[in-house]
Coordinates of C-alpha atoms in Angstrom, one line a residue:
X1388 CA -28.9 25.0 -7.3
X1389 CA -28.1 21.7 -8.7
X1390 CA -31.0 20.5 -9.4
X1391 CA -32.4 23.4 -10.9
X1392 CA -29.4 23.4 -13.5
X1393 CA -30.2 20.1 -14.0
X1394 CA -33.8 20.7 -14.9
X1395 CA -33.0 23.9 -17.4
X1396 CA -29.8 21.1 -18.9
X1397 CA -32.8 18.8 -19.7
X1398 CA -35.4 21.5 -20.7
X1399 CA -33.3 22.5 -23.2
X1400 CA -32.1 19.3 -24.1
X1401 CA -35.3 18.6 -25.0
X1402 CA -35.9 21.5 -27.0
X1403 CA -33.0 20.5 -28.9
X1404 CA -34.4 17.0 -29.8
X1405 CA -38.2 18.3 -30.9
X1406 CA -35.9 21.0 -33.2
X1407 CA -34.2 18.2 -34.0
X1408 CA -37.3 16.2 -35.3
X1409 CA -38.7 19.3 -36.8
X1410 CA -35.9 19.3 -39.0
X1411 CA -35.7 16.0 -39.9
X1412 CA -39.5 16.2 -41.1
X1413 CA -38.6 19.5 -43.5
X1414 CA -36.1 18.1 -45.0
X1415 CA -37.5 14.4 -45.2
X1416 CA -40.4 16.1 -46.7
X1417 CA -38.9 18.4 -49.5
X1418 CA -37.2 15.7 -50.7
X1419 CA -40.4 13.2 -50.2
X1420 CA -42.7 16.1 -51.9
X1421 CA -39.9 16.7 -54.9
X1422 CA -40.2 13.0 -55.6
X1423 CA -44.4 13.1 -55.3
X1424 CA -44.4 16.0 -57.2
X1425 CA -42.0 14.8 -60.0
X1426 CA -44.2 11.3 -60.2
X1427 CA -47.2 13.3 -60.8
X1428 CA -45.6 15.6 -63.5
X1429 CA -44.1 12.5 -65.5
X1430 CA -47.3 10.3 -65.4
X1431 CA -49.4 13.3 -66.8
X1432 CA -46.9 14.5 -69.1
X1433 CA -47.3 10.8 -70.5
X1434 CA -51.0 10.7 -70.0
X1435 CA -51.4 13.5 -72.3
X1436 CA -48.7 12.4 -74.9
X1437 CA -50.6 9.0 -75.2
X1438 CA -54.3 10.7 -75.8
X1439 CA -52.6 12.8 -78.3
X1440 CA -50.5 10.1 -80.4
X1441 CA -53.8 7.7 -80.2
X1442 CA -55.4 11.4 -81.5
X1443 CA -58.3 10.7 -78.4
X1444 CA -59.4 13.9 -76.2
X1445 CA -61.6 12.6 -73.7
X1446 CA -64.8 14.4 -74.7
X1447 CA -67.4 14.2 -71.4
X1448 CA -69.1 17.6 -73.5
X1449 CA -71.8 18.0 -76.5
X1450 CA -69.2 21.1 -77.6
X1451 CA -71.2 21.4 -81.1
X1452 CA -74.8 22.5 -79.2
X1453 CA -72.5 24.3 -76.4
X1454 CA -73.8 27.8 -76.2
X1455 CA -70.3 29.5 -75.9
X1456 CA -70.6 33.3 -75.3
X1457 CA -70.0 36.4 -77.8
X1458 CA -68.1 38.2 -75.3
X1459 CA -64.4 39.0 -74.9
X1460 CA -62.9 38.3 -71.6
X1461 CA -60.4 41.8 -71.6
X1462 CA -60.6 44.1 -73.9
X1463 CA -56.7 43.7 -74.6
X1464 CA -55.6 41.1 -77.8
X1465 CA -52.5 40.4 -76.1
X1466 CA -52.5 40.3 -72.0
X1467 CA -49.3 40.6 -70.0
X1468 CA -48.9 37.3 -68.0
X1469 CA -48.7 38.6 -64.2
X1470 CA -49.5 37.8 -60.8
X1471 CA -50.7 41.2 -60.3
X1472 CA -54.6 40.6 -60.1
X1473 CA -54.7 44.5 -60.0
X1474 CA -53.5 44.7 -63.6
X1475 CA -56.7 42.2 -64.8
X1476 CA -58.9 44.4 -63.0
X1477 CA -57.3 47.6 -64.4
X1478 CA -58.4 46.4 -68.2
X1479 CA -61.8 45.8 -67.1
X1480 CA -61.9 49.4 -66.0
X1481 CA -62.0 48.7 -62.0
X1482 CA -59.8 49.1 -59.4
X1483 CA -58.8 46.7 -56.7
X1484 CA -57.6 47.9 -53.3
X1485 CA -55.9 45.5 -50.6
X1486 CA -56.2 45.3 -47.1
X1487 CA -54.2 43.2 -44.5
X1488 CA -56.5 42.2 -41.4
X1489 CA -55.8 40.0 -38.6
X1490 CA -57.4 37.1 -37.1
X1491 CA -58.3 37.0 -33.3
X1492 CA -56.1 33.9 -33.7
X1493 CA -53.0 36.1 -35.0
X1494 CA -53.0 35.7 -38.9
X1495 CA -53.0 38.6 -41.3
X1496 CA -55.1 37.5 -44.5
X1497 CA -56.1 39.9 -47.4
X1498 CA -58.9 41.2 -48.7
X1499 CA -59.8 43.3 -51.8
X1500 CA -61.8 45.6 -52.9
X1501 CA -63.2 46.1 -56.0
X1502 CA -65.0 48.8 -57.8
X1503 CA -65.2 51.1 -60.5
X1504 CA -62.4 53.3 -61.2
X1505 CA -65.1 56.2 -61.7
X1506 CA -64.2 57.0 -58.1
X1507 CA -68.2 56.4 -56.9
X1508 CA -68.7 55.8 -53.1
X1509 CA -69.5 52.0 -52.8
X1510 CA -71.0 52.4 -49.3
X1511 CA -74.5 52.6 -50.1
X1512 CA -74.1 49.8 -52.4
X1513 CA -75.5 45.9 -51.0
X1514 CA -72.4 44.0 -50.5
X1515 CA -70.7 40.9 -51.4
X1516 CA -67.8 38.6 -50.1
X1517 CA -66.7 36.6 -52.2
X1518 CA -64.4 33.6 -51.2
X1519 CA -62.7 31.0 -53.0
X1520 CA -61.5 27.1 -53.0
X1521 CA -58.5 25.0 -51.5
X1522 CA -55.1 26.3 -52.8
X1523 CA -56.9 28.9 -54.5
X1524 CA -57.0 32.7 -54.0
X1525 CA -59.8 35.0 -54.6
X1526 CA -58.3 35.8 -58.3
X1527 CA -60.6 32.8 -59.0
X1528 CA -63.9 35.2 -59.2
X1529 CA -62.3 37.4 -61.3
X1530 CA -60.1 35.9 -64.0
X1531 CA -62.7 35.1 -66.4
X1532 CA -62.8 39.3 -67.0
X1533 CA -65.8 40.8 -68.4
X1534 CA -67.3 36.8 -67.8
X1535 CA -66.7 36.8 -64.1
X1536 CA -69.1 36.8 -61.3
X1537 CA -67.2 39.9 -59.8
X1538 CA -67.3 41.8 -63.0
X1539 CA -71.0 40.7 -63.3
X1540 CA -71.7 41.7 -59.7
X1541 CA -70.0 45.2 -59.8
X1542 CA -71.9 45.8 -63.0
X1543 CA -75.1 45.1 -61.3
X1544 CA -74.3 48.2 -58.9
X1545 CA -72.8 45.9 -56.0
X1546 CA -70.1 46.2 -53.5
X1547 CA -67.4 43.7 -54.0
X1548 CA -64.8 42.2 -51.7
X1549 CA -62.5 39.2 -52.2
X1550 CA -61.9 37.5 -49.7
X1551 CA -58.8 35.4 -48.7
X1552 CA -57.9 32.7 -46.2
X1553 CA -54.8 32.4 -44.2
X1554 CA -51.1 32.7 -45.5
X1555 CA -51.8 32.3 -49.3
X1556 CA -48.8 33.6 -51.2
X1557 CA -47.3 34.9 -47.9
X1558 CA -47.7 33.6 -44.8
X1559 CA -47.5 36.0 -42.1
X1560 CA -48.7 35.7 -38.0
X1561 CA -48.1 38.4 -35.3
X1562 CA -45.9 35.7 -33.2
X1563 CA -44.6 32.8 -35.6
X1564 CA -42.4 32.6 -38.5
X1565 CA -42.9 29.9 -41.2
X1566 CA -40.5 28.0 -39.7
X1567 CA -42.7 27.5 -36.8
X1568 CA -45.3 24.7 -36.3
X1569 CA -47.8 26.5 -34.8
X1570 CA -47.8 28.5 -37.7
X1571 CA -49.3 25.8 -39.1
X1572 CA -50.9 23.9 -36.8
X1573 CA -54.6 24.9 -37.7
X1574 CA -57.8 23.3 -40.2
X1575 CA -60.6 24.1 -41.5
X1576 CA -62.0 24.7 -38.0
X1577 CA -59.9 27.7 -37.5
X1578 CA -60.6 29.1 -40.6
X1579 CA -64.4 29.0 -39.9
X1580 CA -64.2 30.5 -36.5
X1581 CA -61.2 33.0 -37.2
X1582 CA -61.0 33.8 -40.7
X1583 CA -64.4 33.9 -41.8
X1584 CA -65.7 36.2 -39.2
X1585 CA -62.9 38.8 -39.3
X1586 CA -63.4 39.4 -43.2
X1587 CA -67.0 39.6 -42.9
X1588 CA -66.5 42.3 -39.7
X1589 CA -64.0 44.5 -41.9
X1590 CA -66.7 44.7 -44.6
X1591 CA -69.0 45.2 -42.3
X1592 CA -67.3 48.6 -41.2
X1593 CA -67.1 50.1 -44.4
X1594 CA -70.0 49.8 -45.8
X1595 CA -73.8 51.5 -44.4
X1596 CA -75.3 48.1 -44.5
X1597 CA -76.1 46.1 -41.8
X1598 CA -76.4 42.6 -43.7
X1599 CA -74.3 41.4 -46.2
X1600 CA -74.2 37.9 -48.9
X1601 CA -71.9 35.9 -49.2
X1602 CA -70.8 33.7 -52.2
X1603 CA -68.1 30.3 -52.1
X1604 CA -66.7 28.1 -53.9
X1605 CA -65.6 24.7 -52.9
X1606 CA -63.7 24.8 -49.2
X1607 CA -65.3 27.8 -48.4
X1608 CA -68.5 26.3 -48.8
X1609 CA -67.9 24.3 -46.1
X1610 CA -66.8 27.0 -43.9
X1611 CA -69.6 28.9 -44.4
X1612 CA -71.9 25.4 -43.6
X1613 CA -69.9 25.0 -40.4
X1614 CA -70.6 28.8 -39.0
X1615 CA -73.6 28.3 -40.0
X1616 CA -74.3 24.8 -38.6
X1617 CA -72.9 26.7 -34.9
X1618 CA -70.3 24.0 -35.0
X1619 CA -68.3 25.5 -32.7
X1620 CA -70.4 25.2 -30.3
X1621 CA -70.7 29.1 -29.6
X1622 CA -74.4 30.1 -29.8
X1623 CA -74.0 33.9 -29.6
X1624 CA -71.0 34.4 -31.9
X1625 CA -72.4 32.3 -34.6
X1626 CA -76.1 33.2 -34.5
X1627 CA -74.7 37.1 -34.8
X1628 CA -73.2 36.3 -38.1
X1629 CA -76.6 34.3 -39.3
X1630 CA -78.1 37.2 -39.0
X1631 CA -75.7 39.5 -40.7
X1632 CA -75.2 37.1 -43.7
X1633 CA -78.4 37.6 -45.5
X1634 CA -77.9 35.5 -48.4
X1635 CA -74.9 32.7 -49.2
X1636 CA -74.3 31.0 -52.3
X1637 CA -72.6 28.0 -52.3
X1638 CA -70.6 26.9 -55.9
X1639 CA -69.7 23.2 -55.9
X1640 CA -71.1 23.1 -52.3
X1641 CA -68.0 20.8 -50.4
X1642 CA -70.1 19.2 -47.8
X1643 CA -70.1 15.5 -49.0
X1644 CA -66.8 14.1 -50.7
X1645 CA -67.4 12.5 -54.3
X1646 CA -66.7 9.5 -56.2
X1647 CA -63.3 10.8 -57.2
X1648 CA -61.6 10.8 -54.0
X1649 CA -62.1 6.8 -54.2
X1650 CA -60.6 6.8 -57.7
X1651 CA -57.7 8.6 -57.8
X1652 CA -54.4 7.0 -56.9
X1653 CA -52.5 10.1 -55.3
X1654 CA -55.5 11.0 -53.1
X1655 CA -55.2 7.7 -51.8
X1656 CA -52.1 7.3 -51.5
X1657 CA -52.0 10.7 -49.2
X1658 CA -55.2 9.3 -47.4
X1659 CA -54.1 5.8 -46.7
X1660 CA -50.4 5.7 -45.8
X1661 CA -49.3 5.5 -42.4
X1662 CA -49.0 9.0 -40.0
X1663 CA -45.3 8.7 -39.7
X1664 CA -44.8 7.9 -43.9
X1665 CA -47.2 11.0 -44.0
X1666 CA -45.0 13.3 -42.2
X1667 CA -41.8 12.1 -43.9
X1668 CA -43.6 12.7 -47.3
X1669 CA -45.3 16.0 -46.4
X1670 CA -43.7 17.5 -43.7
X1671 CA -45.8 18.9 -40.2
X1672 CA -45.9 22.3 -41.3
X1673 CA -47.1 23.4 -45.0
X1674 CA -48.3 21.2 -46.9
X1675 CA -46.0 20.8 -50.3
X1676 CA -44.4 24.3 -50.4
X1677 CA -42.6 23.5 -53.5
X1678 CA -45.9 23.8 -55.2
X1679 CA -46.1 27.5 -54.5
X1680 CA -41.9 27.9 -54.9
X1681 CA -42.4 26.5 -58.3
X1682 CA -45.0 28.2 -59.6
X1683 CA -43.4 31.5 -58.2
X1684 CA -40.7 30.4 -61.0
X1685 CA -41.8 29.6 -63.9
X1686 CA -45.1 31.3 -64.1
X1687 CA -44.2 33.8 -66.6
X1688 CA -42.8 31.0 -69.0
X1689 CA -44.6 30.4 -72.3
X1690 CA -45.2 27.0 -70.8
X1691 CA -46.7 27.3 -67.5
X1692 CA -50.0 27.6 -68.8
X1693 CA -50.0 24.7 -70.1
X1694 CA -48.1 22.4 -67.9
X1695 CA -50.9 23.7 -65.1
X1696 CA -53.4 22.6 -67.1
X1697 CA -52.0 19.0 -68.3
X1698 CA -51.6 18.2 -64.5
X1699 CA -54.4 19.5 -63.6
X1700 CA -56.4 17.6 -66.2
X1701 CA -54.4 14.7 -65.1
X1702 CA -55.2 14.9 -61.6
X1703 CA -59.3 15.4 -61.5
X1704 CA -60.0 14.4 -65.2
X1705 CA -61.3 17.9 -65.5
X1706 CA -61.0 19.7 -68.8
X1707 CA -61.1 23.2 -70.2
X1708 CA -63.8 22.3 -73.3
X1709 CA -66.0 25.1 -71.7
X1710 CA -63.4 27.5 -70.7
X1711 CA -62.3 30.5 -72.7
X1712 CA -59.0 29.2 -74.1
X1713 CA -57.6 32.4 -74.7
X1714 CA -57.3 32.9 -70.9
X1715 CA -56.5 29.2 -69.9
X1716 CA -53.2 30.5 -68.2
X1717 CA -54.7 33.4 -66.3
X1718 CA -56.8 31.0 -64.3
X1719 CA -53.9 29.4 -63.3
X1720 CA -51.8 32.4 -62.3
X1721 CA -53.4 32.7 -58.6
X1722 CA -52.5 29.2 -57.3
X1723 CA -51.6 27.1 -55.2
X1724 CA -51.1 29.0 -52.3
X1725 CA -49.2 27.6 -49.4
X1726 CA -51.9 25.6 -46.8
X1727 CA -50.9 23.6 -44.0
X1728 CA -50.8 19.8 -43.5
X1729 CA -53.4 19.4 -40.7
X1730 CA -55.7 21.2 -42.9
X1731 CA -55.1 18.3 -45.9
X1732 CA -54.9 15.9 -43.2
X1733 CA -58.7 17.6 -42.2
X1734 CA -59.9 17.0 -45.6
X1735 CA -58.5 13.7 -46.8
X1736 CA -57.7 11.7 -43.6
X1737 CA -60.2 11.7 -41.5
X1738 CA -62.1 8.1 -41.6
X1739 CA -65.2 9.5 -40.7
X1740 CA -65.2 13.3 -43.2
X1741 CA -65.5 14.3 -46.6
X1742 CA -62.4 12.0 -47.6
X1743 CA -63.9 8.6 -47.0
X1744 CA -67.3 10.1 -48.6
X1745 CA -69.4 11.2 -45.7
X1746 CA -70.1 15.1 -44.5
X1747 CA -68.1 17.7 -43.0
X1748 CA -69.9 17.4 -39.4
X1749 CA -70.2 14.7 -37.7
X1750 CA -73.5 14.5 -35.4
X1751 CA -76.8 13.4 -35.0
X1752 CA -79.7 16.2 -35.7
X1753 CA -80.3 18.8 -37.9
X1754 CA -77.5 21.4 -38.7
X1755 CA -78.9 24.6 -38.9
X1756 CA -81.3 26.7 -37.1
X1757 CA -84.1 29.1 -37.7
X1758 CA -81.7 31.7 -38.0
X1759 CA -79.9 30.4 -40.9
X1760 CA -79.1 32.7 -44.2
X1761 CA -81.1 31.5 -47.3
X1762 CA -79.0 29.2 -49.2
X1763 CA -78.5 28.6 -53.0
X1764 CA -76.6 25.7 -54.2
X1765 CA -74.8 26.0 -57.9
X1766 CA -73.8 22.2 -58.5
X1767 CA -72.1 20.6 -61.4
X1768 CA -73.3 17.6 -62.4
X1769 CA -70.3 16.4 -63.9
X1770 CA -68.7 17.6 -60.4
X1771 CA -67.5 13.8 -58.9
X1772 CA -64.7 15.6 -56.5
X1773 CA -67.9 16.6 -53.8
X1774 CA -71.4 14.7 -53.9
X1775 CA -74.3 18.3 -54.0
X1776 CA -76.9 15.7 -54.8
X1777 CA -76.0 14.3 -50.9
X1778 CA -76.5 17.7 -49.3
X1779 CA -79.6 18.3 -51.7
X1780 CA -80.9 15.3 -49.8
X1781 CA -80.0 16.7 -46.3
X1782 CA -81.7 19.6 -47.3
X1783 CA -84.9 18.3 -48.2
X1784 CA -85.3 15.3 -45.5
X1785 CA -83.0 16.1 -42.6
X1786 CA -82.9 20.1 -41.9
X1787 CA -87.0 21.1 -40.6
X1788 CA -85.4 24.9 -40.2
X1789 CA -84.4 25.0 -44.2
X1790 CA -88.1 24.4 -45.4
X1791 CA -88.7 27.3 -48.2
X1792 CA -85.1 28.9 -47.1
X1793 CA -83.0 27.0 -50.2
X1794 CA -83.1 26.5 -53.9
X1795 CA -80.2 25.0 -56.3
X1796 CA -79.5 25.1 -59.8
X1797 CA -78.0 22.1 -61.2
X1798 CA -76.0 22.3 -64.5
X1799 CA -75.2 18.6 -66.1
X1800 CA -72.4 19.6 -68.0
X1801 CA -70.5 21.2 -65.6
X1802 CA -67.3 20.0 -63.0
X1803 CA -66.1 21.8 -60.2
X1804 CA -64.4 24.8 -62.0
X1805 CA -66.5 25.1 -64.6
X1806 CA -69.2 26.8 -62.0
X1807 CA -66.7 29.8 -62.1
X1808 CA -65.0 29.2 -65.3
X1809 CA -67.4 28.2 -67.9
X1810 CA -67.2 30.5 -70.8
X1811 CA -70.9 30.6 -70.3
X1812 CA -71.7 30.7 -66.8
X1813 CA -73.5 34.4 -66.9
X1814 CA -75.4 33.8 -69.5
X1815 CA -76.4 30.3 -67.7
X1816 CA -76.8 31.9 -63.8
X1817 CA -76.5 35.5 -63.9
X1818 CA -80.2 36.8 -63.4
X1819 CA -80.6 33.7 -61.3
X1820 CA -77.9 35.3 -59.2
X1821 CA -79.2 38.4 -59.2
X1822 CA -83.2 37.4 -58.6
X1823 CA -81.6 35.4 -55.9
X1824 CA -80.2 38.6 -53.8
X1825 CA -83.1 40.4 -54.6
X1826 CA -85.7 37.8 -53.7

């Protein structure tokens, strides 16, 4: 009897102390984020300041022979500024449906659909997930209006679902509250094998297809690359989704890291400092919530457009010279959304992945199989936060299954946003596209 009350006394004496640490890590890393976060604000308030007293704007762009496009974005002169993606949709005359679906692995993620609001059964149209980038949503395919690839796509008679990866603006698992590590203990492994699937199988049930496409930007490039490259090391599970995706393109195709994550001062400072300064800093749960606090504040203020933007500039040494200017702040109403710290930890830390320069999987051989979906690449080629010209390479040398099964189109003046955001980008890829899912 004693013994056994001694044994609970230090069970839960132990769960007191790992609470305890757990704790000490939220706090530590609010405080150490706030700090991050205000260093980051500061320097690109000033960096932008300085270019504009000197009267320099860094100009990577021939803007005068830049073939800017004659359509409006939304039909509307003035736009409300919400974080309803439903009300963007609305103006381009389609609706946008949401469903909650969970994971195998417990998560409830959201997908929508969208479609014209003439009330016409999608089902016997072809369709297409689309899925978007780290600490972005799905919004990203569509904010551009009338020059999206979603509008594009549903005006070209297909059925189009937005995909979204685990707890974006609201984190939610069958077991665990946000307070809970294990809500966040997952990476991009778990999104591949959990998150990926279960969006495609929900599509898959309402529609009379039996294949679909699939089209990614950025980080969900490289989930797409790792189901197809049967990383998981489950030959049934992933060869039944190669041959259910048909087709899969791949916008600024994350597979290789780029010149930029060597550059930049706060990527290596969150890739180089020590595991326990880490978790002070950034906490073992999600990764810098106060991102996705503050934006929830202040992103109906005349300002948050462009304070987004000036940070965001400062941060990649990405601009907006090819955007639509006019809807600058709507791109930047959909993100961040909250992501968790092994998953940044996944990307940036790992000394032999995508943050030190090298590829997403690490083996010998050849990736893919005979089964593989046909691939097409859309690569920037001002785009120095992922290396395409690397998996271009792989593709032509290293992968005997891919012969005749790829193609890419390279743009020169593009970075990574600019494949979805470029005021031009259907008139510079949209029959591509479309020959592409046809072909």
């Amino acid at each position: 009897m004693n013994f056994q009350c001694l044994q609970s006394a230090f069970i839960d004496n132990e769960l007191i102390i790992i609470m305890s640490i757990e704790y000490i890590y939220i706090i530590s890393s609010y405080i150490g984020s706030f700090l991050f976060l205000l260093g980051i604000y500061i320097s690109a308030f000033f960096h932008h300041l300085f270019h504009k007293i000197i009267g320099k704007k860094i100009i990577i762009h021939d803007l005068e022979s830049f073939p800017y496009s004659q359509k409006k974005a939304y039909p509307e002169n003035k736009l409300i500024i919400t974080d309803d993606l439903s009300y963007y949709a609305n103006l381009l005359g389609l609706k946008l449906d949401t469903f909650e679906i969970i994971t195998e692995d417990g998560f409830y993620i959201t997908l929508n659909h969208l479609y014209k609001s003439t009330g016409v059964d999608t089902k016997d149209k072809y369709p297409i997930l689309l899925l978007h980038g780290l600490m972005q949503s799905s919004a990203s395919f569509l904010t551009s209006g009338t020059k999206s690839i979603a509008y594009h796509l549903i005006m070209n008679n297909y059925d189009v679902w937005l995909g979204n990866n685990r707890c974006g603006f609201n984190p939610k698992h069958v077991k665990y509250n946000s307070n809970n590590y294990q809500m966040w203990n997952w990476d991009l492994i778990d999104m591949s094998k959990y998150d990926l699937p279960s969006l495609i199988d929900y599509v898959m049930l309402n529609n009379n297809y039996k294949t679909l496409s699939i089209m990614s930007h950025s980080q969900s490039t490289s989930q797409c690359v790792l189901l197809f490259a049967n990383d998981f090391r489950d030959n049934n599970n992933n060869d039944k989704y190669n041959k259910i995706i048909d087709k899969c393109v791949l916008f600024a195709p994350a597979i290789y890291g780029g010149s930029l994550l060597n550059e930049k001062l706060f990527i290596k400072f969150i890739r180089l400092i020590p595991d326990w300064l880490y978790k002070l800093f950034f906490g073992i749960n999600s990764f810098m919530p106060i991102l996705v606090q503050l934006r929830n504040l202040t992103y109906k203020l005349k300002g948050f457009g462009f304070s987004s933007y000036i940070v965001f500039n400062y941060l990649f040494d990405w601009d907006d010279q090819l955007w639509d200017d006019e809807i600058r702040t709507i791109h930047f109403l959909f993100s961040p959304v909250y992501v968790s710290n092994k998953l940044m930890k996944w990307w940036l830390r790992d000394k032999n992945g995508f943050g030190n320069g090298k590829s997403i999987i690490n083996r010998d051989g050849y990736w893919f199989n005979e089964n593989c979906p046909k691939l097409l690449l859309i690569i920037g080629g001002n785009d120095k936060l992922v290396n395409g010209d690397l998996f271009i390479n792989r593709l032509k040398y290293n992968e005997p299954n891919m012969l005749d099964n790829w193609q890419f189109i390279k743009i020169n003046e593009y970075s990574h946003l600019d494949v979805l955001w470029a005021d031009n980008i259907i008139d510079k890829i949209g029959d591509k596209l479309l020959n592409f899912l046809k072909s």
